Coordinates of C-alpha atoms in Angstrom, one line a residue:
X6 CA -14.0 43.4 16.0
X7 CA -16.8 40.9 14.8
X8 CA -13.9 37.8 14.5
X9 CA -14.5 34.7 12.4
X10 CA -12.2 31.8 13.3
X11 CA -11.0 29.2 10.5
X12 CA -9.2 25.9 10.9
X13 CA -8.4 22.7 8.8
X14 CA -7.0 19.6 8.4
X15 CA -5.2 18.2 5.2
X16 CA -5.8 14.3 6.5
X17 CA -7.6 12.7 9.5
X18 CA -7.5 8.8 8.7
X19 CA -10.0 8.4 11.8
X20 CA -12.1 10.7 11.5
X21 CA -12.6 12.0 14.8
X22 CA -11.9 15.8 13.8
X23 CA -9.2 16.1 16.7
X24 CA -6.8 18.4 14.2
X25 CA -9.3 20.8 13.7
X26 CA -10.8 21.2 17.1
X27 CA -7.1 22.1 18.7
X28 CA -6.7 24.5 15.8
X29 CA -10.3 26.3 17.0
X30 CA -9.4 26.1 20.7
X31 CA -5.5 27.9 20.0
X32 CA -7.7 30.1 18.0
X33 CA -10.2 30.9 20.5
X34 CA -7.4 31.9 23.3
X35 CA -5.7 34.1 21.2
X36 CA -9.5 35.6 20.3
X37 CA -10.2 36.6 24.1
X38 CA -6.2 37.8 24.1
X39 CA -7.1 40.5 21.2
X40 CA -10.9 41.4 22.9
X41 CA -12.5 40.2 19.4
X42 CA -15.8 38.9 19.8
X43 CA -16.1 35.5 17.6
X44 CA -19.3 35.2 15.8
X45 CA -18.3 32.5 13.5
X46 CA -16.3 29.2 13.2
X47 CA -15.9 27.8 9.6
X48 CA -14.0 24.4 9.6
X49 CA -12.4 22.1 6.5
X50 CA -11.5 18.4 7.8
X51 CA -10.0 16.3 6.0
X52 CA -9.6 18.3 3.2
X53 CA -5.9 19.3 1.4
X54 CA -5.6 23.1 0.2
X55 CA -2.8 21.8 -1.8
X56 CA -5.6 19.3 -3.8
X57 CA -7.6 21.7 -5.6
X58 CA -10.6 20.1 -4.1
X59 CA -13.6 22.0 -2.9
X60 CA -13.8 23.3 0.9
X61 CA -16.7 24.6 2.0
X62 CA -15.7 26.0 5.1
X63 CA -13.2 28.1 3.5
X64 CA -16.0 29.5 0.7
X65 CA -18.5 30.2 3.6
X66 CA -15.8 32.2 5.2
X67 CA -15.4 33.7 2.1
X68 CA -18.9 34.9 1.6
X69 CA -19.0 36.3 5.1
X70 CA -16.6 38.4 4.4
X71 CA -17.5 39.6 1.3
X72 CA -21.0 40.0 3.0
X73 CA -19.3 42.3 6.0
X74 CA -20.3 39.9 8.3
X75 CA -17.0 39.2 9.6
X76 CA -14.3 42.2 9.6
X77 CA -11.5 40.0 11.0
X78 CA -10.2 36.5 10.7
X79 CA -8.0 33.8 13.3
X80 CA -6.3 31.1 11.9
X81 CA -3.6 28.7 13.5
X82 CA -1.0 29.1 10.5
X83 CA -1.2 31.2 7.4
X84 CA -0.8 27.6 5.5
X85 CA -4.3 26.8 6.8
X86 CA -5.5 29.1 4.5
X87 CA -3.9 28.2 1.1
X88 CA -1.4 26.4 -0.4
X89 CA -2.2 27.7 -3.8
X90 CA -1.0 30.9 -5.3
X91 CA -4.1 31.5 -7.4
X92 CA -6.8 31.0 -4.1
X93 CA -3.7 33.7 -2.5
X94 CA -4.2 35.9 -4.4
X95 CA -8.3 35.7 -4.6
X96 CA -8.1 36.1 -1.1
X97 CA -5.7 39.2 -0.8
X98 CA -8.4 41.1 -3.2
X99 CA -10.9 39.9 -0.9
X100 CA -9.3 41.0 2.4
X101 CA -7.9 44.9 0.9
X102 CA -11.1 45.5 -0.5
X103 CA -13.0 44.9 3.1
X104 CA -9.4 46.1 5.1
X105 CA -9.9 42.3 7.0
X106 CA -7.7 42.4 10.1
X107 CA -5.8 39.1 9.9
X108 CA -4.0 36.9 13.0
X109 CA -2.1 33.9 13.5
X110 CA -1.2 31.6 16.5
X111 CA 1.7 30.5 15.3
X112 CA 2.9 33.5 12.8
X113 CA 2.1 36.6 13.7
X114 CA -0.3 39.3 11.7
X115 CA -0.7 39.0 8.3
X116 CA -1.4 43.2 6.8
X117 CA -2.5 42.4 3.3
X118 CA -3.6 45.9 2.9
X119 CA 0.1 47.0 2.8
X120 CA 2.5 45.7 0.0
X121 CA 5.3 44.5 2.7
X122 CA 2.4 42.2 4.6
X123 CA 1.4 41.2 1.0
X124 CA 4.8 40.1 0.1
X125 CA 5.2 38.2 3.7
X126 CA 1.8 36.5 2.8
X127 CA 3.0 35.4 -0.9
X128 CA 6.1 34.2 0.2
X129 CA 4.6 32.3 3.1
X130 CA 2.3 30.8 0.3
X131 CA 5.2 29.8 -2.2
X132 CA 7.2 28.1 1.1
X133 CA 3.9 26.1 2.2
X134 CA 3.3 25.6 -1.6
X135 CA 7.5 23.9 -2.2
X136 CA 6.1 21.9 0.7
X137 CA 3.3 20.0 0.0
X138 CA 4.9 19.4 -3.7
X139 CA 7.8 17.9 -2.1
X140 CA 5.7 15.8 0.1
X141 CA 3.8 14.6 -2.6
X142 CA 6.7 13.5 -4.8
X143 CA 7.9 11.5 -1.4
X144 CA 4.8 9.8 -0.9
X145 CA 4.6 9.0 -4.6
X146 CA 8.1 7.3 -4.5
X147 CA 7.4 6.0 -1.5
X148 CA 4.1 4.9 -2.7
X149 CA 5.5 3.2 -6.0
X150 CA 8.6 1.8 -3.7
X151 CA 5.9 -0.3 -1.8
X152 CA 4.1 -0.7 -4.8
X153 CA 6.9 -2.5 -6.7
X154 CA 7.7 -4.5 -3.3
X155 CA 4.2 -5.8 -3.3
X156 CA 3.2 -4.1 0.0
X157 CA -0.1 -2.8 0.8
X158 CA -0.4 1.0 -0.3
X159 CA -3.4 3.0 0.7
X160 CA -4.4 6.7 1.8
X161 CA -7.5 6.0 3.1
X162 CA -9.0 2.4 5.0
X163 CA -10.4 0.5 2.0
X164 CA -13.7 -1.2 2.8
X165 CA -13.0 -4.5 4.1
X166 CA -9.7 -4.1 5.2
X167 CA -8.1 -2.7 8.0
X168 CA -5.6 0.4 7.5
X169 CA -2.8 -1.6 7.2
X170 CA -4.2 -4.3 4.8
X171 CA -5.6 -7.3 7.2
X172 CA -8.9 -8.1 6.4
X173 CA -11.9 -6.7 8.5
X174 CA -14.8 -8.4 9.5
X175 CA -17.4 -8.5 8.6
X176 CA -17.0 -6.1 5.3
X177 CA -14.4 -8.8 4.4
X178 CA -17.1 -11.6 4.2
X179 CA -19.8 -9.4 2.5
X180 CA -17.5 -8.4 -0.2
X181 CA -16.2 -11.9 -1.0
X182 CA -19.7 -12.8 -0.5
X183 CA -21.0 -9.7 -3.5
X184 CA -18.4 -10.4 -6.2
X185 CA -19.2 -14.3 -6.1
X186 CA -23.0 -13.5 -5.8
X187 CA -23.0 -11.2 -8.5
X188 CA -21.0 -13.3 -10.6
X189 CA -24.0 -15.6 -10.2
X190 CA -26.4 -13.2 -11.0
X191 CA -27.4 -11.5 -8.4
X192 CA -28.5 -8.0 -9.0
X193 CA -26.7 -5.3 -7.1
X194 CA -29.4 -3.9 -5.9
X195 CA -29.9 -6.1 -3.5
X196 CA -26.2 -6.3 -2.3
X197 CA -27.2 -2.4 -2.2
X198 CA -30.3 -3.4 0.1
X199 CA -28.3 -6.2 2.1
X200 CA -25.3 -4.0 3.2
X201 CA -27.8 -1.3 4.4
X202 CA -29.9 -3.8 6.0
X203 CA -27.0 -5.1 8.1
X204 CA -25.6 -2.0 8.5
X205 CA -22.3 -1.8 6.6
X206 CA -21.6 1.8 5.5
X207 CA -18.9 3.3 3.2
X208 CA -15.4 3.9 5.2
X209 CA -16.7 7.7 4.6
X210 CA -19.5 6.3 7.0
X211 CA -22.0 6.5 4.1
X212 CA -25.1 4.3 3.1
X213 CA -24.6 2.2 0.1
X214 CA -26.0 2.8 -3.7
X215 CA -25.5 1.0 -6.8
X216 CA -22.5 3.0 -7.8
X217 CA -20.7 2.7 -4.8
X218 CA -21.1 -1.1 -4.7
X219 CA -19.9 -1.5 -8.2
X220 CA -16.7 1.0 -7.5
X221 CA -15.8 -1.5 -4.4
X222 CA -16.6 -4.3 -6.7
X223 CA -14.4 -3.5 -9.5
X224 CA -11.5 -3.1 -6.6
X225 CA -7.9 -5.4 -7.9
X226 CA -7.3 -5.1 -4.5
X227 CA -9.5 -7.5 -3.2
X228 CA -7.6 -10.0 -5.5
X229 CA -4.4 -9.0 -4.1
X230 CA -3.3 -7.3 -7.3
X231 CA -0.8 -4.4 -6.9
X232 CA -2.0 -1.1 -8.3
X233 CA -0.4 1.9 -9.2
X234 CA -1.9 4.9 -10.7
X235 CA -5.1 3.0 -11.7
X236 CA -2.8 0.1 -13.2
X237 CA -2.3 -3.1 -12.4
X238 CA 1.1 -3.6 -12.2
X239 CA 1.7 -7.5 -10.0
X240 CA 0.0 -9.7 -7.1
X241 CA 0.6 -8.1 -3.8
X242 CA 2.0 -9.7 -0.6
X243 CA -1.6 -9.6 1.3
X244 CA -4.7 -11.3 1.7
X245 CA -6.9 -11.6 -1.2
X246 CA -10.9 -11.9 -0.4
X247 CA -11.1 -13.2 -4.2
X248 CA -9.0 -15.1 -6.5
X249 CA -8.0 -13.0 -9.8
X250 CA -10.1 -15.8 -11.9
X251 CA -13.5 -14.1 -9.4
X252 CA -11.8 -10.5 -9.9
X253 CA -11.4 -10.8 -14.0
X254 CA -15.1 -12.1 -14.1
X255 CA -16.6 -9.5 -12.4
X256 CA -14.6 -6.8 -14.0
X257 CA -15.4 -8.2 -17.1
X258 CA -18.9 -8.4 -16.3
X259 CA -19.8 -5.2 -15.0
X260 CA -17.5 -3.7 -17.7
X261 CA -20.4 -5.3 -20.4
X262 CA -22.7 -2.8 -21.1
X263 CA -25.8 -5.5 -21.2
X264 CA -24.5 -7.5 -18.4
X265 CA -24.4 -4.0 -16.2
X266 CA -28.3 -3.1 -16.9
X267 CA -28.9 -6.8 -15.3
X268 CA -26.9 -6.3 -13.0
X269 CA -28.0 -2.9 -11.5
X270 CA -31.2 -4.8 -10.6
X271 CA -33.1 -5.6 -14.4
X272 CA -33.2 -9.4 -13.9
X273 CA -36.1 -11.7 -14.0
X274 CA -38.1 -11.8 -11.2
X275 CA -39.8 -15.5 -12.1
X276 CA -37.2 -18.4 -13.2
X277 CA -39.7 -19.0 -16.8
X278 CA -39.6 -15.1 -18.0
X279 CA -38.0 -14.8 -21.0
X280 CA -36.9 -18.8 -20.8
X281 CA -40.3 -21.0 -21.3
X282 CA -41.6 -21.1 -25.0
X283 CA -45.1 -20.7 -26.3
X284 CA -45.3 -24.5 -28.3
X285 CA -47.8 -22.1 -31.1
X286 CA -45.9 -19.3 -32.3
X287 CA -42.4 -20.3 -30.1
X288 CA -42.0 -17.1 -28.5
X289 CA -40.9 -16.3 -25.5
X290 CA -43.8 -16.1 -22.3
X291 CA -44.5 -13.4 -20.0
X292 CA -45.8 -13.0 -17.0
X293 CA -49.6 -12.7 -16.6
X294 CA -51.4 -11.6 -12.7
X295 CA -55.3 -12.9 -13.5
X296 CA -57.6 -10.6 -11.0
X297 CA -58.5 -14.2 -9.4
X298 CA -56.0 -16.9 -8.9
X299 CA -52.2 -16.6 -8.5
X300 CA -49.6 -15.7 -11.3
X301 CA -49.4 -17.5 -15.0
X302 CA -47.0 -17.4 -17.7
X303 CA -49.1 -16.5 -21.1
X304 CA -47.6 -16.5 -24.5
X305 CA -48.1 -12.5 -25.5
X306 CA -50.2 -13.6 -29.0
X307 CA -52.5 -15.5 -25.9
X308 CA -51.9 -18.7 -27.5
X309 CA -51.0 -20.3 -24.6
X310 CA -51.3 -19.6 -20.5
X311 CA -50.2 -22.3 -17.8
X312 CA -50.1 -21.5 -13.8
X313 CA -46.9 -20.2 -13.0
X314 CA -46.5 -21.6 -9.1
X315 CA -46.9 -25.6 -10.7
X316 CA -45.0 -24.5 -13.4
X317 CA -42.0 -23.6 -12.3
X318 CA -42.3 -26.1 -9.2
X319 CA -42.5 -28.9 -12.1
X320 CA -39.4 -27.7 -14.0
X321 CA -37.5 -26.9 -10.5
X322 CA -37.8 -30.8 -9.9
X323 CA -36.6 -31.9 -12.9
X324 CA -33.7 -29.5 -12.9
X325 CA -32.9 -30.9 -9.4
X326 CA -33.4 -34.7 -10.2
X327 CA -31.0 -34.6 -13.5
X328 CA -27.8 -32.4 -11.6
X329 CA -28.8 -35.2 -8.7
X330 CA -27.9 -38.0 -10.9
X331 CA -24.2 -39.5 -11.0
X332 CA -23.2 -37.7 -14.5
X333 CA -24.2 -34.6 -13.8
X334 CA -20.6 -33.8 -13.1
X335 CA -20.2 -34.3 -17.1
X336 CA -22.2 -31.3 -17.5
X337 CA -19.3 -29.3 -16.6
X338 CA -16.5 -30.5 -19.0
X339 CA -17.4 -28.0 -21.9
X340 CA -16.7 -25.3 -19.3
X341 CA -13.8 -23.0 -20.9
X342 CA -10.5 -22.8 -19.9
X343 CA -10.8 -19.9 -18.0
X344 CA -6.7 -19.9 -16.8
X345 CA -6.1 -20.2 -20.9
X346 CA -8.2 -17.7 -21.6
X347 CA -6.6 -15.3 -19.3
X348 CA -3.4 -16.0 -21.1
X349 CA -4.8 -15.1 -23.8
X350 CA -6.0 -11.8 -22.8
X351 CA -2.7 -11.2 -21.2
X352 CA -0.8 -11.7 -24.5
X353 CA -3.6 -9.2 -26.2
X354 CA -2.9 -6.6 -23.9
X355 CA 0.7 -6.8 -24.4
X356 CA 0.3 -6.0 -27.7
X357 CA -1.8 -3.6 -27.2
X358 CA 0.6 -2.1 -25.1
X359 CA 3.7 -2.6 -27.3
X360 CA 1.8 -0.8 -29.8
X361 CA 1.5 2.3 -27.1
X362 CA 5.6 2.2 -26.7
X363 CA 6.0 2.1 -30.8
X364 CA 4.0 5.1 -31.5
X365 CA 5.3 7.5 -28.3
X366 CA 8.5 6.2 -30.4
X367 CA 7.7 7.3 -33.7
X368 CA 8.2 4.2 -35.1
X369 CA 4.0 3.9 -35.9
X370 CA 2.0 7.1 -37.1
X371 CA -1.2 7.4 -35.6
X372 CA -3.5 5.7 -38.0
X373 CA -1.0 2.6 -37.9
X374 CA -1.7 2.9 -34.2
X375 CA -5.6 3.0 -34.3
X376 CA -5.8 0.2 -37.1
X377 CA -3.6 -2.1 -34.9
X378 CA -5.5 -1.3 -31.9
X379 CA -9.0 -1.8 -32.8
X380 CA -8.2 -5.4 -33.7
X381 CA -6.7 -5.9 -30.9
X382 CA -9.9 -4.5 -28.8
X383 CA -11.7 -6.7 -30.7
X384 CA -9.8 -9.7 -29.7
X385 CA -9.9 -8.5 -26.3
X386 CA -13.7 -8.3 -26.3
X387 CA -13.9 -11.9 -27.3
X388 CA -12.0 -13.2 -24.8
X389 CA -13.7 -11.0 -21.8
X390 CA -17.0 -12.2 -23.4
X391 CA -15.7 -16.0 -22.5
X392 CA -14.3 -15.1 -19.1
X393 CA -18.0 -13.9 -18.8
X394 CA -19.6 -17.0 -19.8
X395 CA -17.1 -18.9 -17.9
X396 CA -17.5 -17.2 -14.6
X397 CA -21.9 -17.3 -15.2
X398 CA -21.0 -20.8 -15.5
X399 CA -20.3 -21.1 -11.8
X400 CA -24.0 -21.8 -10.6
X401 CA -24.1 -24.6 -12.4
X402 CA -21.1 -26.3 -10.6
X403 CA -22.5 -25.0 -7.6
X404 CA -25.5 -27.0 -8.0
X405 CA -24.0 -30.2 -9.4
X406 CA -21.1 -29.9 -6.1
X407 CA -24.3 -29.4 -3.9
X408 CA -25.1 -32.9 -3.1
X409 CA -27.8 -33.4 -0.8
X410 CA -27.9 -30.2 -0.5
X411 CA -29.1 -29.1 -3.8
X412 CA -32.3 -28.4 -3.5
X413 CA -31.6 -25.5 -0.6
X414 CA -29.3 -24.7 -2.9
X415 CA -31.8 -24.7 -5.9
X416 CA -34.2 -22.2 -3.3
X417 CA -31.9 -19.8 -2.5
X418 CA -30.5 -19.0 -6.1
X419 CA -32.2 -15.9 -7.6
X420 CA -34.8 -16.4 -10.0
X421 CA -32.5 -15.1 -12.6
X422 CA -30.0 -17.6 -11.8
X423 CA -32.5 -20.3 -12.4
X424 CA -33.3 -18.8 -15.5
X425 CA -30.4 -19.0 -16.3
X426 CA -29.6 -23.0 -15.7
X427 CA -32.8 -24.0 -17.1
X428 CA -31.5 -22.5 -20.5
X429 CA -28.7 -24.0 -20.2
X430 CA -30.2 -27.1 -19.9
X431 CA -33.5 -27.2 -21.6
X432 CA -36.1 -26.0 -23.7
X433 CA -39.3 -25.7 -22.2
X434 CA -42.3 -25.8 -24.2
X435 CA -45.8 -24.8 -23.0
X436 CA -48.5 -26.7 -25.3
X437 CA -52.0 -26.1 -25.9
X438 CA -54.4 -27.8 -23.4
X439 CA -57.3 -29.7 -23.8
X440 CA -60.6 -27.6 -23.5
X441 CA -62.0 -27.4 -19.7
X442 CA -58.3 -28.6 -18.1
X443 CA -58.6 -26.6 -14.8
X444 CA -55.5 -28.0 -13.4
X445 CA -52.0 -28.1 -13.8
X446 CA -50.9 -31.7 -16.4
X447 CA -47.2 -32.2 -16.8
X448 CA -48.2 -34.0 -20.4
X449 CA -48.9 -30.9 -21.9
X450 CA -45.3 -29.3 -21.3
X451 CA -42.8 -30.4 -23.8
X452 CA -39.5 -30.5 -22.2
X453 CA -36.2 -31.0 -25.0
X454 CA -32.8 -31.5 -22.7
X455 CA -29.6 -29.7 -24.6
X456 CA -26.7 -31.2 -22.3
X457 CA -26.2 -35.0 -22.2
X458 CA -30.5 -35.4 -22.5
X459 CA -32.6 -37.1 -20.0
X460 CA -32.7 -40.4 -20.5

């Protein structure tokens, strides 16, 4: 008999594949017992039969045996196989069709070319089927118990904390580190490039890409928010890497379709792109590489071109010299009130969510319903756009809190971030020259201060 063995694992929280290889190994003894000669393992880890999710093991053993490569089959328990009646009953086509000699460890043979051994199969099926339903309407209450308690809930080890919900170093540090960064402006690209580079991986033991940053990002968890089934349902009883003010602004910010392109890695690479004005025709500069010299900012109608390295070090300074002055800390009392504002949106969603309860009611039809709803979502819009603006806010305090620190400060921000700031408090103007200037003359940028001026 040319014998194929298969085994699986529903869960293995560590990894290590210890489930499976016992399965193979009680498999492999009772092999030698029958004389079969195995000529193929196919293994699932990790994977549920009961899920519906793909396993590939148990399609490759599938194809052998359609193929004829395999005229017999080992597995520890007949539930290994299936948990579903539907994949059953593929397989007992499968295995009459090619008269597949079937053995178990644990239960015996399985004949599925006779209708008694068909009947012992389907019945073994619906038993191990009644199983896993009842263990997942345990876990669920169980799950929704701890939920409503405020205890940590997870299947799997979420990135940065341990298994039991204690922050883990250092994930725990790069994540609280991401969400604030990004909320600054920080592309995620480069959190992409910065976890790689030190090594962090996925707790799937994956390297990082945009869309698996931003999944771990948009995490409540991290806040210490209390989820269940994908809603937010009250603040949990464990340590939060974030506050909910950080986790709000980054949701809302990589919720924004526009903030999102930035944010996967479309920001400026030069603080004056897109923020210093041609003083001709007032649009904005771009960046210009000469074949000689370094880099320039040019206005695109070529009005206008100034050497970018002076440039920007000549606005950097004055940026630095007025959040250096005493009342700079002024700058930050038209900030909004970003607790208020969460009230707000709190309220809206209440609503919204009243209006969800009337119409399952009957009490609404369902035009009533999407006419109360998309002024709602308007509302709701508004007020995430302010969260936003509040939370880009931040590297401005940063910089004014800096003390004589701010100019590292000022160095390490991204050159969006500056961008940024120097809109916020400026317009720069780049005028015409004077024929034959060949260096770099402060006079001929005109600099008009929006917040509390310069004088």
């Amino acid at each position: 008999m040319h014998a194929a063995i298969y085994a699986r694992i529903s869960q293995d929280a560590a990894g290590r594949g210890l489930g499976v290889e016992r399965q193979r190994e009680d498999c492999e003894a009772l092999a030698n017992q029958l004389g079969w000669d195995v000529v193929a393992i196919y293994e699932d880890n990790d994977i549920s039969a009961y899920s519906g999710k793909a396993r590939p093991g148990y399609e490759a053993l599938l194809g052998a045996i359609e193929r004829g490569d395999v005229n017999a089959l080992v597995v520890f328990h007949a539930d290994r196989l299936h948990r579903s009646p539907v994949e059953l009953e593929r397989f007992i086509a499968l295995a009459q069709a090619k008269s597949l000699e079937i053995r178990t460890v644990q239960s015996g043979a399985i004949d599925l070319t006779t209708s008694a051994g068909r009947m012992v199969a389907r019945v073994l099926g619906s038993v191990a089927r009644q199983e896993s339903e009842h263990a997942s309407e345990r876990r669920k209450r169980a799950n929704l118990q701890k939920a409503q308690a405020g205890e940590w809930v997870s299947s799997r080890r979420t990135f940065g904390y341990t298994q039991s919900g204690e922050p883990f170093e250092p994930e725990a540090s790069a994540v609280a580190s991401a969400v604030r960064d990004v909320l600054a402006g920080k592309p995620i690209r480069q959190v992409v490039r910065e976890w790689n580079d030190l090594g962090l991986r996925s707790t799937s033991g994956n390297a990082w890409n945009s869309t698996t940053v931003r999944r771990v990002l948009l995490n409540p968890k991290y806040a210490a928010l209390r989820v269940h089934q994908g809603k937010i349902i009250g603040p949990g009883r464990w340590e939060a890497l974030v506050t909910e003010d950080e986790h709000r602004g980054i949701v809302a910010v990589l919720n924004d379709p526009e903030r999102w392109r930035y944010a996967k890695g479309f920001a400026r690479k030069f603080q004056g792109t897109g923020v210093y004005l041609c003083g001709v025709c007032g649009e904005s500069v771009v960046l210009h590489r000469p074949t000689r010299g370094g880099r320039a900012y040019k206005c695109p109608q070529n009005h206008v071109r100034r050497q970018g390295e002076a440039l920007d070090e000549y606005i950097s300074d004055l940026v630095i010299e007025r959040l250096s002055r005493p009342d700079a800390i002024e700058l930050l009392n038209d900030r909004p009130d970003v607790h208020t504002l969460h009230a707000r949106r709190d309220v809206v969603q209440a609503r919204l969510n009243e209006l969800a309860r009337q119409f399952a009611a009957g009490t609404i039809d369902g035009a009533q319903l999407a006419s109360g709803s998309a002024e709602l979502r308007k509302s709701a819009d508004s007020i995430d756009a302010q969260i936003v603006a509040a939370r880009i806010a931040d590297p401005l305090a940063d910089l004014v809190l800096a003390g004589a620190q701010i100019r590292e400060v000022w160095g390490q921000a991204p050159a969006d971030v500056r961008g940024r700031v120097i809109d916020s408090l400026m317009r720069v103007v780049i005028l015409r020259s004077p024929k034959g200037l060949r260096r770099f003359d402060p006079s001929t940028i005109q600099i008009d201060w929006k917040q509390h001026g310069a004088d």
